Amino acid sequence: MLIIIYVYVDTHNSITSYLAREANAVVISVDYRLAPEYPFPAGVDDCYTVTKYVLDHGDSQKLRIDQNRVAIAGDSAGGNFAAVIAMRFASQSHHKHSPRIQILIYPSLQFFDLMLPSYIQEHYQFFQYTADHTLSAYLNEKIDPSIYSNNHLSVAQKKHYRKYVDWSLIPSKYRTVYKNPITDDQEGDPQLIEKAKKVLDPEVSPLLVDDQKLAKLMPTYILSVGHDRLRDCAFIYEGRLKRVHVPVVHDHYEHTFHGSIGFLNGPFALDIAHEMINGVVKYIKENL
């Protein structure tokens, strides 16, 4: 059985129905509470509660699913939630059943470093809110746009967390955007540091989890696209998973944009959307 977490249930019906049909899976979309009315951690807690219920009661007459064949998945913000939930299950030994795989489609993985090449190149990206807008709603704090210069971090924080957001794991062809070396020796704004302190929580930025916990994760599928602020985080996450010997498959589609997997039907249907989702289906069939 496949559990899919998506930001809006209705708008992702074409994706979830395609996965259900082609992967021969039961798909559950979680209609979780949304920010800003319900800030962090309401949404991710809702998704975790549903996932745990399915895993705990899958063999009931009502659900009748194989609890040993459950995947946790999501795209964009849903990918963030999926990564957080996967980590919760991986780090808690008391669970009788846990997701077998995680599927992350252009996931939002961190708000620590907003000066990665993809953030510089794709600052104004169609289909994506700005990071300050997203964090203001999600954390229930007014976050200043200067976050894009990493003004929300102290030098000590940059020094401590840099090892988790390792630029060397980004393909060299993308790193050429750095015309001058970027250093972490500039102190951020004290007020913004206080407002944005939750971004250092791995439940907000799952890429900031330490290697010991990361190594406990289940096999992972990552899909990323070229025109996307979140692109580089996918490569960093892939690289870190490989370092700790977690099986990972990463499909990267260079010439498309964030959100394009949803263009499966209608007048704006894209061939690349079908190629992308069929890659997801292939991974599910081979690993679930």
mmCIF file of C-alpha atoms in Angstrom:
data_model
loop_
_atom_site.group_PDB
_atom_site.id
_atom_site.type_symbol
_atom_site.label_atom_id
_atom_site.label_comp_id
_atom_site.label_asym_id
_atom_site.label_seq_id
_atom_site.Cartn_x
_atom_site.Cartn_y
_atom_site.Cartn_z
ATOM 1 C CA MET A 1 0.000 0.000 0.000
ATOM 2 C CA LEU A 2 1.211 3.485 -0.803
ATOM 3 C CA ILE A 3 0.474 6.509 1.361
ATOM 4 C CA ILE A 4 0.782 9.775 -0.540
ATOM 5 C CA ILE A 5 1.029 13.094 1.295
ATOM 6 C CA TYR A 6 0.109 16.069 -0.832
ATOM 7 C CA VAL A 7 -0.471 19.709 -0.031
ATOM 8 C CA TYR A 8 -3.981 19.831 -1.437
ATOM 9 C CA VAL A 9 -5.954 16.640 -1.898
ATOM 10 C CA ASP A 10 -8.190 17.799 -4.753
ATOM 11 C CA THR A 11 -5.503 19.473 -6.869
ATOM 12 C CA HIS A 12 -3.327 16.352 -6.850
ATOM 13 C CA ASN A 13 -6.048 13.879 -7.756
ATOM 14 C CA SER A 14 -4.549 13.245 -11.199
ATOM 15 C CA ILE A 15 -1.238 12.232 -9.609
ATOM 16 C CA THR A 16 -2.647 10.048 -6.858
ATOM 17 C CA SER A 17 -5.149 8.311 -9.134
ATOM 18 C CA TYR A 18 -2.397 7.601 -11.680
ATOM 19 C CA LEU A 19 -0.174 6.106 -8.993
ATOM 20 C CA ALA A 20 -3.026 4.008 -7.621
ATOM 21 C CA ARG A 21 -3.871 2.643 -11.059
ATOM 22 C CA GLU A 22 -0.398 2.086 -12.507
ATOM 23 C CA ALA A 23 1.320 0.902 -9.312
ATOM 24 C CA ASN A 24 -1.697 -1.186 -8.282
ATOM 25 C CA ALA A 25 -1.628 0.477 -4.872
ATOM 26 C CA VAL A 26 -4.047 1.944 -2.372
ATOM 27 C CA VAL A 27 -3.308 5.654 -2.091
ATOM 28 C CA ILE A 28 -4.264 7.769 0.910
ATOM 29 C CA SER A 29 -4.049 11.553 0.565
ATOM 30 C CA VAL A 30 -3.905 13.387 3.874
ATOM 31 C CA ASP A 31 -6.080 16.501 4.069
ATOM 32 C CA TYR A 32 -3.919 18.037 6.770
ATOM 33 C CA ARG A 33 -4.317 21.355 8.555
ATOM 34 C CA LEU A 34 -2.750 24.239 6.660
ATOM 35 C CA ALA A 35 -0.642 27.206 7.703
ATOM 36 C CA PRO A 36 -1.010 30.043 8.565
ATOM 37 C CA GLU A 37 -4.196 29.104 10.438
ATOM 38 C CA TYR A 38 -2.393 26.039 11.790
ATOM 39 C CA PRO A 39 1.373 26.667 11.924
ATOM 40 C CA PHE A 40 4.139 24.125 12.515
ATOM 41 C CA PRO A 41 3.924 21.364 13.620
ATOM 42 C CA ALA A 42 0.168 20.906 12.994
ATOM 43 C CA GLY A 43 0.398 19.719 9.383
ATOM 44 C CA VAL A 44 3.244 17.265 9.818
ATOM 45 C CA ASP A 45 1.658 15.933 13.013
ATOM 46 C CA ASP A 46 -1.581 15.246 11.120
ATOM 47 C CA CYS A 47 0.303 13.340 8.441
ATOM 48 C CA TYR A 48 2.248 11.354 11.016
ATOM 49 C CA THR A 49 -0.974 10.473 12.857
ATOM 50 C CA VAL A 50 -2.562 9.137 9.670
ATOM 51 C CA THR A 51 0.560 7.196 8.715
ATOM 52 C CA LYS A 52 0.837 5.656 12.179
ATOM 53 C CA TYR A 53 -2.852 4.717 12.168
ATOM 54 C CA VAL A 54 -2.510 2.949 8.839
ATOM 55 C CA LEU A 55 0.596 1.079 9.969
ATOM 56 C CA ASP A 56 -0.953 0.111 13.311
ATOM 57 C CA HIS A 57 -4.362 -0.902 11.930
ATOM 58 C CA GLY A 58 -3.558 -1.995 8.391
ATOM 59 C CA ASP A 59 -4.596 -5.563 9.057
ATOM 60 C CA SER A 60 -8.032 -4.496 10.280
ATOM 61 C CA GLN A 61 -11.166 -5.423 8.353
ATOM 62 C CA LYS A 62 -11.581 -1.769 7.438
ATOM 63 C CA LEU A 63 -8.177 -1.254 5.800
ATOM 64 C CA ARG A 64 -6.972 -4.738 4.825
ATOM 65 C CA ILE A 65 -3.513 -3.737 3.655
ATOM 66 C CA ASP A 66 -0.057 -5.256 4.006
ATOM 67 C CA GLN A 67 1.635 -3.271 6.783
ATOM 68 C CA ASN A 68 5.029 -4.415 5.527
ATOM 69 C CA ARG A 69 4.505 -2.720 2.153
ATOM 70 C CA VAL A 70 3.792 0.908 2.981
ATOM 71 C CA ALA A 71 5.529 3.893 1.377
ATOM 72 C CA ILE A 72 5.500 7.477 2.556
ATOM 73 C CA ALA A 73 5.618 10.043 -0.244
ATOM 74 C CA GLY A 74 5.033 13.660 -1.147
ATOM 75 C CA ASP A 75 6.043 16.526 -3.383
ATOM 76 C CA SER A 76 7.415 19.953 -2.481
ATOM 77 C CA ALA A 77 6.070 20.808 1.001
ATOM 78 C CA GLY A 78 4.596 17.298 1.081
ATOM 79 C CA GLY A 79 8.097 16.006 0.402
ATOM 80 C CA ASN A 80 9.271 17.886 3.477
ATOM 81 C CA PHE A 81 6.559 16.224 5.548
ATOM 82 C CA ALA A 82 7.350 12.799 4.095
ATOM 83 C CA ALA A 83 11.050 13.164 4.956
ATOM 84 C CA VAL A 84 10.220 14.277 8.505
ATOM 85 C CA ILE A 85 7.767 11.416 9.037
ATOM 86 C CA ALA A 86 10.221 8.874 7.632
ATOM 87 C CA MET A 87 12.808 10.150 10.103
ATOM 88 C CA ARG A 88 10.350 9.917 12.997
ATOM 89 C CA PHE A 89 9.698 6.274 12.257
ATOM 90 C CA ALA A 90 13.358 5.471 11.611
ATOM 91 C CA SER A 91 14.501 7.007 14.891
ATOM 92 C CA GLN A 92 11.814 5.458 17.110
ATOM 93 C CA SER A 93 12.411 1.780 17.800
ATOM 94 C CA HIS A 94 9.048 1.115 19.449
ATOM 95 C CA HIS A 95 7.131 1.010 16.154
ATOM 96 C CA LYS A 96 6.074 -2.478 15.129
ATOM 97 C CA HIS A 97 5.706 -1.357 11.514
ATOM 98 C CA SER A 98 7.426 1.448 9.603
ATOM 99 C CA PRO A 99 7.318 2.712 6.015
ATOM 100 C CA ARG A 100 9.326 0.480 3.713
ATOM 101 C CA ILE A 101 10.429 3.271 1.380
ATOM 102 C CA GLN A 102 10.169 7.041 1.128
ATOM 103 C CA ILE A 103 9.459 8.882 -2.117
ATOM 104 C CA LEU A 104 10.409 12.558 -2.289
ATOM 105 C CA ILE A 105 9.370 14.585 -5.342
ATOM 106 C CA TYR A 106 11.251 17.913 -5.537
ATOM 107 C CA PRO A 107 11.124 18.075 -1.736
ATOM 108 C CA SER A 108 11.695 21.126 0.440
ATOM 109 C CA LEU A 109 14.479 19.886 2.712
ATOM 110 C CA GLN A 110 16.090 22.873 4.415
ATOM 111 C CA PHE A 111 15.898 26.585 5.213
ATOM 112 C CA PHE A 112 19.428 26.815 6.591
ATOM 113 C CA ASP A 113 21.254 27.980 3.466
ATOM 114 C CA LEU A 114 19.249 30.070 1.018
ATOM 115 C CA MET A 115 22.339 31.005 -0.991
ATOM 116 C CA LEU A 116 22.740 27.676 -2.762
ATOM 117 C CA PRO A 117 23.200 27.968 -6.553
ATOM 118 C CA SER A 118 19.610 26.911 -7.236
ATOM 119 C CA TYR A 119 18.287 29.613 -4.901
ATOM 120 C CA ILE A 120 20.368 32.205 -6.730
ATOM 121 C CA GLN A 121 19.493 30.989 -10.229
ATOM 122 C CA GLU A 122 15.805 30.271 -9.646
ATOM 123 C CA HIS A 123 14.886 32.997 -7.161
ATOM 124 C CA TYR A 124 11.752 33.984 -9.082
ATOM 125 C CA GLN A 125 10.281 30.586 -9.802
ATOM 126 C CA PHE A 126 6.835 29.903 -11.188
ATOM 127 C CA PHE A 127 4.658 27.768 -8.877
ATOM 128 C CA GLN A 128 6.737 28.520 -5.775
ATOM 129 C CA TYR A 129 6.203 30.910 -2.904
ATOM 130 C CA THR A 130 9.240 32.808 -1.653
ATOM 131 C CA ALA A 131 10.999 31.340 1.375
ATOM 132 C CA ASP A 132 10.191 34.339 3.566
ATOM 133 C CA HIS A 133 6.491 34.029 2.698
ATOM 134 C CA THR A 134 6.513 30.275 3.323
ATOM 135 C CA LEU A 135 8.316 30.519 6.649
ATOM 136 C CA SER A 136 6.220 33.448 7.859
ATOM 137 C CA ALA A 137 3.093 31.338 7.427
ATOM 138 C CA TYR A 138 4.565 28.034 8.558
ATOM 139 C CA LEU A 139 6.320 29.297 11.692
ATOM 140 C CA ASN A 140 3.798 32.022 12.542
ATOM 141 C CA GLU A 141 6.593 34.596 12.563
ATOM 142 C CA LYS A 142 7.252 37.588 10.330
ATOM 143 C CA ILE A 143 10.362 36.513 8.426
ATOM 144 C CA ASP A 144 12.292 39.221 6.584
ATOM 145 C CA PRO A 145 13.381 38.699 2.928
ATOM 146 C CA SER A 146 16.986 39.227 4.054
ATOM 147 C CA ILE A 147 16.831 35.526 4.881
ATOM 148 C CA TYR A 148 18.011 35.108 1.268
ATOM 149 C CA SER A 149 21.422 36.386 2.336
ATOM 150 C CA ASN A 150 21.433 33.929 5.258
ATOM 151 C CA ASN A 151 20.876 36.852 7.597
ATOM 152 C CA HIS A 152 18.866 34.544 9.867
ATOM 153 C CA LEU A 153 21.955 32.702 11.120
ATOM 154 C CA SER A 154 24.750 33.400 13.555
ATOM 155 C CA VAL A 155 28.354 32.559 12.706
ATOM 156 C CA ALA A 156 28.250 29.784 15.312
ATOM 157 C CA GLN A 157 25.129 28.275 13.731
ATOM 158 C CA LYS A 158 26.657 28.408 10.266
ATOM 159 C CA LYS A 159 29.781 26.673 11.532
ATOM 160 C CA HIS A 160 27.824 23.932 13.299
ATOM 161 C CA TYR A 161 25.271 23.094 10.591
ATOM 162 C CA ARG A 162 27.366 23.611 7.456
ATOM 163 C CA LYS A 163 28.469 19.966 7.440
ATOM 164 C CA TYR A 164 24.856 18.930 6.814
ATOM 165 C CA VAL A 165 24.379 21.270 3.841
ATOM 166 C CA ASP A 166 27.582 20.418 2.036
ATOM 167 C CA TRP A 167 28.181 22.439 -1.137
ATOM 168 C CA SER A 168 30.634 19.804 -2.420
ATOM 169 C CA LEU A 169 27.715 17.422 -3.002
ATOM 170 C CA ILE A 170 26.190 19.804 -5.562
ATOM 171 C CA PRO A 171 27.255 18.971 -9.151
ATOM 172 C CA SER A 172 30.130 21.207 -10.230
ATOM 173 C CA LYS A 173 28.216 22.503 -13.255
ATOM 174 C CA TYR A 174 25.808 24.247 -10.884
ATOM 175 C CA ARG A 175 28.435 25.618 -8.513
ATOM 176 C CA THR A 176 29.828 27.922 -11.218
ATOM 177 C CA VAL A 177 27.188 30.463 -10.166
ATOM 178 C CA TYR A 178 29.516 31.384 -7.295
ATOM 179 C CA LYS A 179 31.607 34.111 -8.914
ATOM 180 C CA ASN A 180 33.222 34.871 -5.560
ATOM 181 C CA PRO A 181 33.741 32.492 -2.639
ATOM 182 C CA ILE A 182 30.863 32.553 -0.179
ATOM 183 C CA THR A 183 31.895 32.406 3.445
ATOM 184 C CA ASP A 184 30.023 31.822 6.672
ATOM 185 C CA ASP A 185 31.852 34.475 8.678
ATOM 186 C CA GLN A 186 29.129 37.146 8.648
ATOM 187 C CA GLU A 187 26.899 37.473 11.696
ATOM 188 C CA GLY A 188 23.162 37.586 11.025
ATOM 189 C CA ASP A 189 20.552 39.961 12.394
ATOM 190 C CA PRO A 190 19.837 39.121 16.070
ATOM 191 C CA GLN A 191 16.089 39.698 15.773
ATOM 192 C CA LEU A 192 15.787 37.585 12.633
ATOM 193 C CA ILE A 193 17.947 34.863 14.185
ATOM 194 C CA GLU A 194 15.484 34.656 17.069
ATOM 195 C CA LYS A 195 12.393 34.644 14.822
ATOM 196 C CA ALA A 196 13.807 32.029 12.464
ATOM 197 C CA LYS A 197 15.433 29.741 15.050
ATOM 198 C CA LYS A 198 12.984 26.923 14.289
ATOM 199 C CA VAL A 199 14.477 26.490 10.805
ATOM 200 C CA LEU A 200 17.351 24.651 12.498
ATOM 201 C CA ASP A 201 14.951 22.012 13.799
ATOM 202 C CA PRO A 202 15.279 18.860 11.622
ATOM 203 C CA GLU A 203 11.473 18.655 11.706
ATOM 204 C CA VAL A 204 11.446 21.891 9.695
ATOM 205 C CA SER A 205 14.695 21.279 7.796
ATOM 206 C CA PRO A 206 15.129 17.475 7.601
ATOM 207 C CA LEU A 207 18.435 17.885 5.773
ATOM 208 C CA LEU A 208 19.916 19.050 9.103
ATOM 209 C CA VAL A 209 19.568 15.647 10.757
ATOM 210 C CA ASP A 210 22.864 14.111 11.851
ATOM 211 C CA ASP A 211 24.467 11.168 10.060
ATOM 212 C CA GLN A 212 23.723 8.693 12.838
ATOM 213 C CA LYS A 213 19.991 9.248 12.462
ATOM 214 C CA LEU A 214 20.185 9.575 8.685
ATOM 215 C CA ALA A 215 21.761 6.121 8.454
ATOM 216 C CA LYS A 216 18.607 4.577 9.943
ATOM 217 C CA LEU A 217 16.416 5.715 7.052
ATOM 218 C CA MET A 218 14.630 3.358 4.700
ATOM 219 C CA PRO A 219 15.502 3.154 0.964
ATOM 220 C CA THR A 220 14.764 6.466 -0.707
ATOM 221 C CA TYR A 221 13.629 7.706 -4.110
ATOM 222 C CA ILE A 222 14.272 11.351 -5.012
ATOM 223 C CA LEU A 223 12.946 13.210 -8.044
ATOM 224 C CA SER A 224 14.324 16.650 -8.840
ATOM 225 C CA VAL A 225 14.045 19.142 -11.697
ATOM 226 C CA GLY A 226 16.393 21.721 -13.158
ATOM 227 C CA HIS A 227 14.267 24.841 -12.854
ATOM 228 C CA ASP A 228 13.641 24.746 -9.134
ATOM 229 C CA ARG A 229 15.036 26.511 -6.077
ATOM 230 C CA LEU A 230 14.964 23.142 -4.307
ATOM 231 C CA ARG A 231 17.172 21.392 -6.880
ATOM 232 C CA ASP A 232 20.478 21.509 -5.001
ATOM 233 C CA CYS A 233 19.010 20.195 -1.756
ATOM 234 C CA ALA A 234 18.011 17.011 -3.592
ATOM 235 C CA PHE A 235 21.624 16.422 -4.664
ATOM 236 C CA ILE A 236 22.935 17.131 -1.167
ATOM 237 C CA TYR A 237 20.398 14.760 0.390
ATOM 238 C CA GLU A 238 21.284 12.067 -2.136
ATOM 239 C CA GLY A 239 24.979 12.494 -1.410
ATOM 240 C CA ARG A 240 24.530 12.334 2.341
ATOM 241 C CA LEU A 241 22.362 9.219 2.100
ATOM 242 C CA LYS A 242 25.004 7.503 -0.023
ATOM 243 C CA ARG A 243 27.710 8.410 2.482
ATOM 244 C CA VAL A 244 25.854 6.541 5.228
ATOM 245 C CA HIS A 245 24.968 3.629 2.899
ATOM 246 C CA VAL A 246 21.220 4.208 2.625
ATOM 247 C CA PRO A 247 19.993 2.869 -0.753
ATOM 248 C CA VAL A 248 18.921 5.837 -2.863
ATOM 249 C CA VAL A 249 17.705 6.348 -6.428
ATOM 250 C CA HIS A 250 17.739 9.907 -7.741
ATOM 251 C CA ASP A 251 16.044 10.776 -11.037
ATOM 252 C CA HIS A 252 16.856 14.313 -12.178
ATOM 253 C CA TYR A 253 15.003 16.013 -15.036
ATOM 254 C CA GLU A 254 17.057 19.012 -16.072
ATOM 255 C CA HIS A 255 14.735 20.742 -18.525
ATOM 256 C CA THR A 256 11.514 21.062 -16.573
ATOM 257 C CA PHE A 257 10.164 23.009 -13.619
ATOM 258 C CA HIS A 258 8.856 22.642 -10.089
ATOM 259 C CA GLY A 259 5.299 21.303 -10.179
ATOM 260 C CA SER A 260 5.495 19.835 -13.668
ATOM 261 C CA ILE A 261 4.676 16.266 -12.620
ATOM 262 C CA GLY A 262 1.086 17.413 -12.154
ATOM 263 C CA PHE A 263 0.631 18.261 -15.853
ATOM 264 C CA LEU A 264 -0.645 14.819 -16.797
ATOM 265 C CA ASN A 265 -3.948 15.730 -18.446
ATOM 266 C CA GLY A 266 -5.777 18.561 -20.149
ATOM 267 C CA PRO A 267 -4.675 21.231 -22.630
ATOM 268 C CA PHE A 268 -1.364 21.844 -20.830
ATOM 269 C CA ALA A 269 -0.372 18.175 -20.504
ATOM 270 C CA LEU A 270 3.373 17.566 -20.735
ATOM 271 C CA ASP A 271 5.134 14.463 -22.029
ATOM 272 C CA ILE A 272 7.784 14.961 -19.361
ATOM 273 C CA ALA A 273 5.118 14.683 -16.654
ATOM 274 C CA HIS A 274 4.302 11.149 -17.812
ATOM 275 C CA GLU A 275 7.991 10.263 -18.010
ATOM 276 C CA MET A 276 8.486 11.511 -14.452
ATOM 277 C CA ILE A 277 5.519 9.772 -12.881
ATOM 278 C CA ASN A 278 6.318 6.527 -14.705
ATOM 279 C CA GLY A 279 9.744 6.678 -13.087
ATOM 280 C CA VAL A 280 8.031 6.876 -9.699
ATOM 281 C CA VAL A 281 5.773 3.941 -10.590
ATOM 282 C CA LYS A 282 8.792 1.895 -11.696
ATOM 283 C CA TYR A 283 10.528 2.504 -8.368
ATOM 284 C CA ILE A 284 7.402 1.538 -6.422
ATOM 285 C CA LYS A 285 6.980 -1.715 -8.343
ATOM 286 C CA GLU A 286 10.619 -2.660 -7.851
ATOM 287 C CA ASN A 287 10.957 -1.716 -4.187
ATOM 288 C CA LEU A 288 7.608 -1.905 -2.409
#
